[in-house]
Short mmCIF file of C-alpha atoms in Angstrom, two decimals:
data_model
loop_
_atom_site.label_atom_id
_atom_site.label_comp_id
_atom_site.label_asym_id
_atom_site.label_seq_id
_atom_site.Cartn_x
_atom_site.Cartn_y
_atom_site.Cartn_z
CA MET A 235 -1.37 -4.15 24.01
CA SER A 236 -3.76 -2.73 27.13
CA LYS A 237 -2.41 0.33 27.57
CA VAL A 238 -3.65 1.18 31.11
CA ALA A 239 -3.73 5.08 30.78
CA THR A 240 -2.25 7.38 33.30
CA PRO A 241 -4.54 10.64 34.00
CA ASP A 242 -2.02 13.16 32.29
CA ALA A 243 -0.58 15.40 34.74
CA SER A 244 0.24 18.21 32.46
CA GLY A 245 -3.69 18.68 30.96
CA PRO A 246 -5.91 17.57 28.80
CA LEU A 247 -4.70 15.21 25.83
CA ILE A 248 -6.80 16.91 23.07
CA THR A 249 -7.67 20.85 23.74
CA VAL A 250 -9.76 22.54 21.08
CA ASP A 251 -9.84 25.93 21.10
CA LYS A 252 -12.75 28.29 19.93
CA VAL A 253 -12.36 26.20 16.62
CA ASN A 254 -14.78 27.61 13.96
CA LYS A 255 -15.64 25.45 10.08
CA HIS A 256 -17.16 26.29 7.54
CA PHE A 257 -18.36 24.63 3.92
CA GLY A 258 -19.30 26.88 1.63
CA PRO A 259 -21.74 29.44 3.40
CA ALA A 260 -23.02 26.86 5.78
CA HIS A 261 -20.86 27.77 9.40
CA VAL A 262 -21.17 23.98 10.61
CA LEU A 263 -18.96 24.87 13.74
CA HIS A 264 -19.11 27.38 15.56
CA ASP A 265 -16.71 28.54 18.20
CA VAL A 266 -15.98 25.49 19.70
CA THR A 267 -14.12 25.45 22.83
CA THR A 268 -13.45 21.57 24.66
CA HIS A 269 -10.88 19.07 25.82
CA PHE A 270 -10.63 15.48 26.10
CA ASN A 271 -8.54 13.71 28.69
CA ALA A 272 -6.58 10.26 28.48
CA GLY A 273 -8.01 7.27 29.68
CA GLU A 274 -11.72 9.06 28.78
CA VAL A 275 -14.12 7.60 26.94
CA THR A 276 -16.36 10.29 25.35
CA VAL A 277 -19.51 10.08 23.32
CA ILE A 278 -20.49 12.75 20.69
CA LEU A 279 -23.82 12.85 19.99
CA GLY A 280 -26.32 15.56 18.11
CA ALA A 281 -28.70 15.29 15.02
CA SER A 282 -27.45 14.96 11.24
CA GLY A 283 -25.76 18.17 10.43
CA SER A 284 -24.87 19.42 13.91
CA GLY A 285 -21.15 18.86 13.21
CA LYS A 286 -19.98 16.10 14.95
CA SER A 287 -18.51 14.15 12.22
CA THR A 288 -16.74 16.89 11.51
CA LEU A 289 -15.39 18.14 15.32
CA LEU A 290 -13.89 14.51 14.91
CA ARG A 291 -12.48 14.34 11.51
CA MET A 292 -11.04 17.95 12.25
CA LEU A 293 -8.90 15.87 15.62
CA ASN A 294 -6.97 14.46 12.61
CA ARG A 295 -7.13 16.58 10.15
CA LEU A 296 -8.70 14.61 7.87
CA GLU A 297 -10.98 18.40 7.80
CA ARG A 298 -8.99 21.65 8.05
CA HIS A 299 -10.01 24.14 10.84
CA ASP A 300 -10.71 27.64 9.64
CA SER A 301 -9.97 29.58 12.70
CA GLY A 302 -9.26 28.60 16.15
CA ARG A 303 -6.82 25.88 18.12
CA ILE A 304 -6.33 21.87 17.77
CA VAL A 305 -3.67 20.81 20.19
CA VAL A 306 -3.06 16.77 20.42
CA ASP A 307 -0.49 15.62 22.97
CA GLY A 308 1.38 18.85 22.52
CA ILE A 309 0.87 18.48 18.83
CA GLU A 310 -0.59 21.36 16.86
CA VAL A 311 -3.11 20.30 14.07
CA ASP A 312 -1.85 22.58 11.20
CA ASP A 313 -0.43 22.27 8.15
CA ASP A 314 3.13 21.19 8.98
CA LEU A 315 3.69 17.47 7.38
CA LYS A 316 5.44 16.72 10.37
CA HIS A 317 3.15 17.32 12.41
CA LEU A 318 0.53 15.54 10.44
CA ASP A 319 2.37 12.58 9.72
CA ALA A 320 3.00 12.68 14.05
CA LEU A 321 -0.48 13.46 14.53
CA ARG A 322 -1.62 10.54 12.58
CA ALA A 323 0.55 7.81 13.77
CA GLU A 324 -1.00 8.95 17.41
CA VAL A 325 -4.21 9.20 16.50
CA GLY A 326 -6.57 6.31 15.16
CA MET A 327 -9.60 6.55 13.42
CA VAL A 328 -12.38 3.78 12.88
CA PHE A 329 -14.39 4.98 9.90
CA GLN A 330 -18.49 4.16 9.25
CA GLN A 331 -17.81 2.39 6.07
CA PHE A 332 -14.73 0.28 7.52
CA ASN A 333 -12.30 1.47 4.65
CA LEU A 334 -10.43 -2.19 4.50
CA PHE A 335 -7.89 -2.05 1.74
CA PRO A 336 -10.11 -4.35 -0.50
CA HIS A 337 -6.52 -5.73 -2.11
CA LEU A 338 -4.71 -6.48 1.13
CA THR A 339 -5.57 -9.69 3.20
CA VAL A 340 -6.47 -8.76 6.64
CA LEU A 341 -2.77 -9.10 7.57
CA GLU A 342 -1.86 -7.57 5.66
CA ASN A 343 -4.14 -4.22 6.44
CA VAL A 344 -3.32 -4.84 9.76
CA THR A 345 0.90 -5.16 9.33
CA LEU A 346 0.86 -2.25 6.70
CA ALA A 347 0.91 0.41 8.80
CA PRO A 348 3.32 -0.18 11.72
CA ARG A 349 5.65 -1.85 8.69
CA ARG A 350 5.73 1.33 6.62
CA VAL A 351 5.54 3.69 9.66
CA ARG A 352 6.97 2.46 12.43
CA LYS A 353 9.65 0.56 10.29
CA THR A 354 8.99 -3.10 12.67
CA PRO A 355 10.34 -5.76 10.58
CA ARG A 356 7.54 -8.00 9.03
CA ALA A 357 7.90 -11.13 11.21
CA GLN A 358 7.43 -8.91 14.41
CA ALA A 359 4.71 -6.95 12.84
CA GLU A 360 2.85 -10.52 12.09
CA VAL A 361 3.29 -11.51 15.10
CA LYS A 362 1.52 -8.31 16.66
CA ALA A 363 -1.52 -8.29 14.39
CA LEU A 364 -2.52 -11.78 14.89
CA GLU A 365 -2.23 -11.33 18.99
CA LEU A 366 -4.81 -8.26 17.68
CA LEU A 367 -6.77 -10.35 15.43
CA ASP A 368 -7.58 -12.61 18.02
CA ARG A 369 -8.42 -10.16 20.39
CA VAL A 370 -11.31 -8.91 18.43
CA GLY A 371 -12.20 -12.58 17.51
CA LEU A 372 -10.64 -12.77 13.74
CA LYS A 373 -7.42 -14.75 13.75
CA ALA A 374 -9.13 -17.09 11.83
CA HIS A 375 -9.73 -14.82 9.40
CA SER A 376 -6.16 -13.70 8.99
CA HIS A 377 -5.61 -14.75 5.18
CA LYS A 378 -8.92 -13.90 3.97
CA HIS A 379 -9.59 -10.41 1.38
CA PRO A 380 -12.26 -8.20 3.27
CA PHE A 381 -14.72 -8.83 0.65
CA ALA A 382 -14.54 -12.19 2.40
CA LEU A 383 -15.60 -10.46 5.62
CA SER A 384 -19.04 -9.68 7.09
CA GLY A 385 -19.67 -5.91 7.63
CA GLY A 386 -19.51 -6.79 11.06
CA GLN A 387 -15.86 -8.54 10.77
CA GLN A 388 -14.55 -5.66 8.99
CA GLN A 389 -15.52 -3.27 11.08
CA ARG A 390 -13.71 -5.53 13.41
CA VAL A 391 -10.82 -5.96 11.47
CA ALA A 392 -10.83 -2.14 11.28
CA ILE A 393 -10.18 -1.66 14.72
CA ALA A 394 -7.41 -4.08 14.76
CA ARG A 395 -5.34 -2.40 12.26
CA SER A 396 -6.12 1.25 14.26
CA LEU A 397 -5.04 -0.67 17.45
CA ALA A 398 -1.87 -1.95 15.61
CA MET A 399 -0.10 1.58 15.61
CA GLU A 400 -0.88 1.37 19.65
CA PRO A 401 -2.49 5.32 19.00
CA ARG A 402 -2.69 7.43 21.83
CA VAL A 403 -6.40 7.59 21.06
CA LEU A 404 -8.66 6.16 18.77
CA LEU A 405 -11.54 8.21 16.80
CA PHE A 406 -14.95 6.26 15.67
CA ASP A 407 -16.80 7.98 13.45
CA GLU A 408 -20.50 6.45 13.57
CA PRO A 409 -18.91 2.63 13.48
CA THR A 410 -21.79 0.89 13.67
CA SER A 411 -24.16 3.19 11.27
CA ALA A 412 -23.59 0.72 8.19
CA LEU A 413 -23.56 -2.56 9.75
CA ASP A 414 -26.89 -4.85 10.09
CA PRO A 415 -28.47 -4.66 13.55
CA GLU A 416 -27.09 -8.59 14.32
CA MET A 417 -23.70 -6.96 13.72
CA VAL A 418 -23.58 -4.02 15.69
CA LYS A 419 -23.49 -6.14 18.74
CA GLU A 420 -20.34 -7.71 18.01
CA VAL A 421 -18.73 -4.42 17.33
CA LEU A 422 -20.01 -2.47 20.56
CA ASP A 423 -18.13 -5.60 22.18
CA VAL A 424 -15.05 -4.78 20.76
CA MET A 425 -15.45 -1.27 21.87
CA LYS A 426 -16.29 -2.07 25.30
CA GLY A 427 -13.23 -4.04 25.84
CA LEU A 428 -11.15 -1.37 24.80
CA ALA A 429 -12.67 1.29 26.87
CA GLY A 430 -12.01 -1.26 29.86
CA SER A 431 -8.55 -1.85 28.77
CA GLY A 432 -7.97 2.46 29.45
CA MET A 433 -8.00 3.56 26.16
CA THR A 434 -8.98 7.05 24.89
CA MET A 435 -11.79 7.34 22.78
CA ILE A 436 -13.95 9.80 21.15
CA VAL A 437 -17.27 8.12 19.56
CA VAL A 438 -19.38 9.61 17.57
CA THR A 439 -22.33 6.83 17.57
CA HIS A 440 -26.39 7.00 17.32
CA GLU A 441 -25.95 4.06 20.06
CA MET A 442 -27.35 5.40 23.32
CA GLY A 443 -27.41 2.17 25.26
CA PHE A 444 -23.56 2.54 24.59
CA ALA A 445 -23.23 5.95 25.38
CA ARG A 446 -25.11 5.49 28.86
CA GLU A 447 -23.25 1.97 29.78
CA VAL A 448 -19.75 2.68 28.25
CA SER A 449 -18.99 6.51 28.18
CA ASP A 450 -17.15 8.58 30.77
CA ARG A 451 -18.78 11.89 29.29
CA VAL A 452 -21.69 12.97 26.84
CA LEU A 453 -20.94 16.14 24.54
CA PHE A 454 -23.86 16.89 22.63
CA LEU A 455 -23.60 19.15 19.47
CA ASP A 456 -26.40 21.27 18.25
CA LYS A 457 -26.24 23.94 15.28
CA GLY A 458 -22.39 23.52 15.19
CA THR A 459 -21.97 24.57 19.51
CA VAL A 460 -22.22 22.32 22.19
CA ALA A 461 -24.92 22.47 23.75
CA ALA A 462 -24.52 19.97 26.64
CA ASP A 463 -21.30 18.21 28.22
CA ALA A 464 -22.46 16.05 31.00
CA PRO A 465 -21.86 12.57 32.59
CA PRO A 466 -24.41 9.98 30.93
CA GLU A 467 -26.31 9.55 34.53
CA GLN A 468 -26.79 13.13 34.34
CA PHE A 469 -27.69 13.43 30.53
CA PHE A 470 -29.97 10.85 29.68
CA GLY A 471 -31.79 11.61 33.57
CA ALA A 472 -34.06 14.76 34.35
CA GLN A 473 -32.65 16.79 31.38
CA THR A 474 -33.54 20.31 31.50
CA SER A 475 -32.86 21.52 27.83
CA ASP A 476 -36.25 21.08 25.66
CA ARG A 477 -33.80 20.31 22.65
CA ILE A 478 -32.19 17.55 24.04
CA ARG A 479 -35.15 16.06 24.97
CA ALA A 480 -36.71 16.50 21.43
CA PHE A 481 -33.69 14.60 20.46
CA LEU A 482 -33.78 11.54 23.04
CA GLY A 483 -37.41 11.08 21.87
CA GLN A 484 -36.92 11.27 18.08
CA ILE A 485 -34.02 8.29 18.63
CA SER A 486 -35.50 6.41 21.08
CA LYS A 487 -39.01 6.19 18.77
CA MET B 340 -11.26 -16.06 -24.05
CA ALA B 341 -9.82 -15.89 -20.37
CA THR B 342 -11.82 -19.05 -19.23
CA ALA B 343 -10.63 -21.52 -22.23
CA ALA B 344 -7.31 -20.38 -21.16
CA ILE B 345 -7.95 -21.00 -17.20
CA LYS B 346 -8.77 -24.93 -17.87
CA VAL B 347 -5.63 -25.56 -19.20
CA TRP B 348 -4.20 -25.66 -15.67
CA PRO B 349 -5.42 -28.38 -13.02
CA ALA B 350 -8.32 -27.59 -11.36
CA SER B 351 -6.44 -27.96 -7.86
CA TRP B 352 -4.38 -25.15 -8.46
CA ASP B 353 -5.74 -22.13 -7.14
CA ARG B 354 -5.73 -18.67 -8.63
CA LYS B 355 -2.71 -17.04 -8.22
CA GLN B 356 -0.81 -20.40 -9.33
CA ARG B 357 -3.01 -20.41 -12.74
CA SER B 358 -2.47 -16.92 -12.81
CA SER B 359 1.74 -17.37 -12.27
CA ALA B 360 1.64 -20.25 -15.18
CA THR B 361 -0.05 -18.45 -17.63
CA MET B 362 2.04 -15.79 -17.24
CA VAL B 363 5.17 -18.08 -17.12
CA THR B 364 3.69 -20.09 -20.41
CA ALA B 365 2.96 -16.55 -22.51
CA SER B 366 6.35 -15.31 -21.52
CA VAL B 367 8.25 -18.87 -23.00
CA VAL B 368 6.33 -18.63 -26.00
CA LEU B 369 7.26 -15.71 -26.94
CA VAL B 370 10.81 -15.80 -26.40
CA LEU B 371 10.50 -19.46 -28.30
CA LEU B 372 8.53 -17.59 -31.23
CA LEU B 373 11.24 -15.11 -32.04
CA TRP B 374 13.97 -17.07 -31.43
CA LEU B 375 13.01 -20.05 -33.69
CA LEU B 376 10.18 -18.22 -36.13
CA ALA B 377 12.62 -18.36 -39.27
CA ILE B 378 12.21 -22.19 -38.92
CA PRO B 379 8.70 -23.00 -39.76
CA LEU B 380 8.53 -20.00 -41.84
CA SER B 381 10.74 -21.54 -43.85
CA TRP B 382 8.68 -24.88 -44.74
CA ALA B 383 6.21 -22.65 -46.31
CA PRO B 384 6.49 -22.38 -50.34
CA GLU B 385 7.98 -19.45 -51.98
CA PRO B 386 8.27 -16.44 -51.38
CA ILE B 387 7.66 -16.66 -47.81
CA GLY B 388 10.10 -20.04 -47.04
CA ASN B 389 13.11 -18.22 -49.11
CA ASN B 390 12.48 -14.76 -47.05
CA ALA B 391 11.81 -16.37 -43.26
CA GLN B 392 14.95 -15.21 -42.06
CA PHE B 393 13.95 -12.18 -42.93
CA PHE B 394 10.19 -12.03 -41.51
CA ALA B 395 11.67 -13.42 -38.50
CA GLU B 396 13.67 -10.35 -38.16
CA GLY B 397 11.22 -7.95 -38.58
CA THR B 398 8.85 -9.50 -36.17
CA ARG B 399 11.67 -9.13 -33.87
CA VAL B 400 11.63 -5.94 -34.13
CA THR B 401 8.51 -5.12 -33.97
CA VAL B 402 8.49 -7.12 -30.79
CA GLU B 403 11.47 -4.77 -29.58
CA LEU B 404 9.80 -1.29 -30.90
CA THR B 405 6.27 -2.74 -28.53
CA ALA B 406 8.27 -3.98 -25.53
CA VAL B 407 10.38 -0.75 -25.12
CA ALA B 408 7.61 1.84 -25.98
CA ALA B 409 4.95 -0.27 -23.53
CA LEU B 410 7.09 -0.22 -20.57
CA ALA B 411 8.38 3.92 -21.47
CA GLY B 412 5.03 4.12 -22.24
CA VAL B 413 3.14 3.52 -18.56
CA LEU B 414 5.98 5.09 -16.70
CA ILE B 415 5.14 8.11 -19.02
CA GLY B 416 1.81 7.56 -18.34
CA VAL B 417 1.62 7.24 -14.83
CA LEU B 418 3.30 10.57 -14.48
CA ALA B 419 1.31 12.29 -16.75
CA ALA B 420 -1.79 10.90 -14.49
CA LEU B 421 0.08 11.94 -11.48
CA GLY B 422 0.01 15.11 -12.99
CA LYS B 423 -3.19 15.69 -14.09
CA THR B 424 -4.76 15.20 -10.61
CA SER B 425 -2.16 16.96 -9.23
CA LYS B 426 -2.75 19.97 -6.64
CA LEU B 427 -0.56 22.21 -8.33
CA PRO B 428 -2.04 24.05 -11.17
CA PRO B 429 1.32 24.04 -13.34
CA LEU B 430 1.93 20.38 -12.81
CA ARG B 431 -1.97 19.76 -14.72
CA TRP B 432 -1.04 22.36 -17.40
CA ILE B 433 1.62 20.67 -18.31
CA ALA B 434 0.18 17.06 -18.29
CA SER B 435 -3.03 18.52 -20.10
CA ALA B 436 -0.95 20.21 -22.70
CA TYR B 437 0.86 16.85 -23.13
CA ILE B 438 -2.11 14.88 -23.77
CA TRP B 439 -3.76 17.59 -26.13
CA VAL B 440 -1.30 17.68 -28.20
CA ILE B 441 -0.48 13.91 -28.67
CA ARG B 442 -3.78 12.89 -28.86
CA GLY B 443 -5.03 15.50 -31.08
CA THR B 444 -1.89 14.47 -34.06
CA PRO B 445 -1.56 12.07 -36.18
CA LEU B 446 0.90 9.12 -34.71
CA LEU B 447 2.52 9.49 -38.33
CA VAL B 448 3.20 12.93 -37.85
CA GLN B 449 4.83 12.38 -34.76
CA VAL B 450 7.24 9.78 -35.84
CA LEU B 451 7.85 11.79 -39.07
CA PHE B 452 8.25 14.79 -36.40
CA VAL B 453 10.68 13.11 -34.15
CA PHE B 454 12.91 11.59 -36.76
CA PHE B 455 13.18 14.78 -39.10
CA ALA B 456 11.95 17.64 -37.02
CA LEU B 457 13.60 17.38 -34.02
CA PRO B 458 17.10 17.24 -34.83
CA VAL B 459 16.83 20.60 -36.63
CA ILE B 460 15.15 22.44 -33.31
CA ILE B 461 17.59 20.49 -31.25
CA PRO B 462 20.67 19.02 -33.12
CA ALA B 463 21.72 16.97 -30.19
CA LEU B 464 18.37 15.11 -30.35
CA GLN B 465 19.63 13.25 -33.77
CA MET B 466 18.33 9.91 -33.22
CA SER B 467 18.68 6.63 -35.14
CA ASP B 468 15.18 5.44 -36.77
CA PHE B 469 14.75 2.66 -34.31
CA THR B 470 15.24 5.16 -31.02
CA SER B 471 13.04 7.90 -32.97
CA ALA B 472 10.36 5.02 -33.27
CA CYS B 473 10.72 4.18 -29.73
CA VAL B 474 10.54 7.51 -28.38
CA ALA B 475 7.52 8.67 -30.59
CA LEU B 476 5.63 5.60 -29.86
CA SER B 477 6.35 6.07 -25.75
CA PHE B 478 5.10 9.55 -26.05
CA ASN B 479 2.00 8.36 -27.96
CA VAL B 480 0.70 5.49 -25.93
CA GLY B 481 1.83 7.71 -22.80
CA ALA B 482 -0.73 9.97 -23.63
CA TYR B 483 -3.48 7.31 -24.13
CA ASN B 484 -2.31 5.98 -20.89
CA ALA B 485 -2.56 9.16 -18.69
CA GLU B 486 -6.45 8.83 -19.23
CA ALA B 487 -6.26 5.32 -18.61
CA ILE B 488 -4.57 5.51 -15.53
CA ARG B 489 -6.08 8.98 -14.38
CA ALA B 490 -9.68 6.83 -14.29
CA GLY B 491 -8.58 4.51 -12.65
CA LEU B 492 -7.01 6.51 -9.75
CA LEU B 493 -10.34 8.31 -9.53
CA ALA B 494 -12.32 5.43 -9.26
CA VAL B 495 -10.39 4.32 -6.08
CA PRO B 496 -12.96 5.88 -3.42
CA LYS B 497 -11.41 8.66 -0.60
CA GLY B 498 -11.84 6.67 2.03
CA GLN B 499 -9.25 4.26 0.93
CA MET B 500 -6.75 7.64 1.39
CA GLU B 501 -8.40 8.51 4.17
CA ALA B 502 -8.00 5.30 5.91
CA ALA B 503 -4.05 5.27 4.90
CA ARG B 504 -3.42 9.04 5.89
CA SER B 505 -5.15 8.51 9.21
CA LEU B 506 -3.28 5.49 10.09
CA GLY B 507 -0.26 7.86 9.92
CA LEU B 508 1.15 6.68 6.09
CA SER B 509 2.64 8.83 4.17
CA THR B 510 1.47 10.69 0.75
CA PHE B 511 3.98 8.56 -0.76
CA TYR B 512 3.38 4.54 1.02
CA THR B 513 -0.30 5.87 0.16
CA PHE B 514 0.15 5.95 -3.07
CA ILE B 515 2.53 3.34 -3.35
CA ASP B 516 0.64 0.84 -1.11
CA VAL B 517 -2.82 1.73 -1.03
CA THR B 518 -4.07 4.10 -4.51
CA PHE B 519 -1.61 2.83 -7.40
CA PRO B 520 -2.14 -0.90 -6.47
CA GLN B 521 -5.75 -0.55 -6.89
CA ALA B 522 -5.88 2.18 -9.23
CA PHE B 523 -3.82 -0.06 -11.66
CA LYS B 524 -6.26 -3.12 -11.51
CA ILE B 525 -9.28 -0.90 -12.84
CA SER B 526 -7.19 0.58 -15.57
CA LEU B 527 -5.29 -2.62 -16.82
CA PRO B 528 -8.12 -3.42 -19.22
CA PRO B 529 -8.18 0.12 -21.02
CA LEU B 530 -4.08 0.10 -20.41
CA VAL B 531 -3.95 -3.64 -22.34
CA ASN B 532 -6.28 -2.11 -25.22
CA ASN B 533 -3.72 0.63 -26.07
CA ILE B 534 -0.69 -1.57 -25.76
CA VAL B 535 -2.23 -4.12 -28.22
CA ALA B 536 -3.45 -0.70 -30.11
CA LEU B 537 0.59 0.23 -29.97
CA LEU B 538 1.63 -3.37 -31.55
CA LYS B 539 0.08 -2.82 -34.42
CA ASP B 540 0.73 1.00 -34.35
CA SER B 541 4.69 0.33 -34.30
CA SER B 542 4.07 -0.75 -38.14
CA LEU B 543 4.43 2.89 -38.83
CA ALA B 544 7.97 3.16 -38.13
CA TYR B 545 8.07 1.95 -41.64
CA ALA B 546 7.54 5.21 -42.62
CA ILE B 547 11.67 6.63 -40.90
CA GLY B 548 12.35 3.03 -42.36
CA VAL B 549 12.47 1.27 -39.32
CA VAL B 550 12.57 -2.38 -40.64
CA GLU B 551 9.89 -4.07 -38.50
CA LEU B 552 7.46 -6.32 -40.08
CA THR B 553 5.59 -4.14 -42.12
CA ASN B 554 8.47 -2.67 -43.43
CA VAL B 555 9.44 -6.23 -44.28
CA GLY B 556 6.80 -7.19 -46.14
CA ASN B 557 6.74 -4.46 -48.73
CA ARG B 558 9.91 -5.04 -49.39
CA ILE B 559 9.46 -8.45 -50.17
CA GLN B 560 6.53 -7.87 -52.04
CA ALA B 561 8.72 -5.37 -54.01
CA ALA B 562 11.06 -7.57 -55.43
CA THR B 563 8.07 -10.55 -55.74
CA PHE B 564 4.91 -8.64 -56.54
CA GLN B 565 3.03 -11.38 -54.56
CA PRO B 566 0.95 -9.20 -52.03
CA LEU B 567 -1.51 -12.27 -51.08
CA PRO B 568 0.90 -14.81 -49.18
CA ILE B 569 3.36 -12.06 -48.00
CA LEU B 570 0.33 -9.93 -46.60
CA LEU B 571 -1.05 -12.86 -45.24
CA THR B 572 1.96 -13.78 -43.47
CA SER B 573 2.64 -10.08 -41.86
CA ALA B 574 -1.17 -10.03 -40.66
CA SER B 575 -0.64 -13.82 -39.15
CA LEU B 576 2.10 -12.53 -37.61
CA TYR B 577 1.10 -9.93 -35.79
CA LEU B 578 -2.19 -11.97 -34.99
CA LEU B 579 0.36 -14.36 -33.00
CA LEU B 580 1.89 -11.47 -31.27
CA THR B 581 -1.25 -10.11 -30.04
CA THR B 582 -2.94 -13.48 -29.03
CA VAL B 583 0.02 -13.89 -26.88
CA MET B 584 -0.13 -10.74 -25.55
CA THR B 585 -3.33 -10.78 -24.64
CA GLN B 586 -3.61 -14.19 -23.10
CA PHE B 587 -0.34 -12.75 -20.57
CA SER B 588 -2.57 -9.66 -19.74
CA ASN B 589 -5.61 -11.90 -19.09
CA ALA B 590 -3.65 -14.06 -16.44
CA VAL B 591 -2.18 -10.51 -14.89
CA GLU B 592 -6.14 -9.09 -14.36
CA ARG B 593 -6.73 -12.67 -12.70
CA ARG B 594 -4.07 -12.29 -10.48
CA PHE B 595 -5.42 -8.86 -9.35
CA ASP B 596 -9.09 -10.18 -8.87
CA VAL B 597 -8.85 -11.06 -5.69
CA GLU B 598 -12.33 -11.15 -5.64
CA GLY B 599 -12.67 -14.02 -7.88
CA ARG B 600 -15.32 -11.75 -10.23
CA GLN B 601 -13.53 -13.69 -13.60
CA SER B 602 -13.15 -17.15 -12.67
#
């Protein structure tokens, strides 16, 4: 499974060019231009309402951008259904609320997409799923339904479910925000393991420890613009921006 | 009642085994009932015993009407619910108009309309009394089912669809594998309500001459002038049918109840 990413010679894996987004009168993203490289772990930080989740959700078109351009691994992110299906098979997503399918067992949750989208035979998909569940420490729970698992366990299943599609990039939308404190670590540990295996990850989070330790790059959004883009040592080090110092002060309280 | 049914089966059986056992038993009981009903009825005194065969046939026709209209009605209900929740305005209009007309007019008028008035507009739609009754009942229960299923579709959290789509599932598989099973579970109790009502409403087919249970009772009564035993028999037979049906649908509900809320 561990896909050691080779830096893409032809350019970044994801480019975001002058993207704007409005929700009614609110202008949530302002001419955002950035890119994400293969094999990199990027953490997106920002106050609530800064547009960080919106930016993440636009990368696999759960939100549409009003103007500008997003290209993921050569796929134009637009309304073309062929583009959308190709895009979503390559981009995995882990949600704050886990969003496991409650009527299916853990094993069925993980095998559903490979069987339907990649047409993997059931037996093969199950072998692969059990491997992934083993990797997130939940092989013994494969026959259970999601309601019987704790939040941390559910989130680990959700990660395994995304990995089953062998995505080129994994998006995390506040993956630990809905968890009890004692379960945050088990999920972060799985994410650290993934980062170590070379997975390209873009993570919206408030876990400063994770950002500092694991990320290659911190993107700070403020009022819909990229206010900082720096390696974590620099971002958390001698910070010159008052706005960012204030934000970090708020978080550490 | 649901729990009373469950205790019949060995405690060692799990939820799925018990619900399967109940479904199989209820189906077998229904088939036996339709097949052998005339025998116990013939033991009854006059005017029931001598008309046992007639009652049995009427019961069979009632079950046939209900079964056909229930299946078609669930299908129509799913389509109309999809229409009403569609992004395309014309589909929403068609579905809404259908539900508006059907819910706003009496079933008796609909039954009469399909049988007498439809052939006047389109001569090719001249159908037998039984077929006409099936069509009217299907479209009638379909409109009520549509709202039950729509409620179920709307109750599935948006995150479920987002998760399915972000895994790369097409809209078709998202519906088949993720949205519909969850919506159907939520819709099941009101759907059962509609189908129990349908079983009894099928008696309106009597108006266009279908020889179903109510019609049988009426004909025997006209010949014998003994309303009490005849209406008691008809009512008991309806009650028997709804009881078997409720047992079956309770078992279906338990099968979907993965969280064990009902056990």
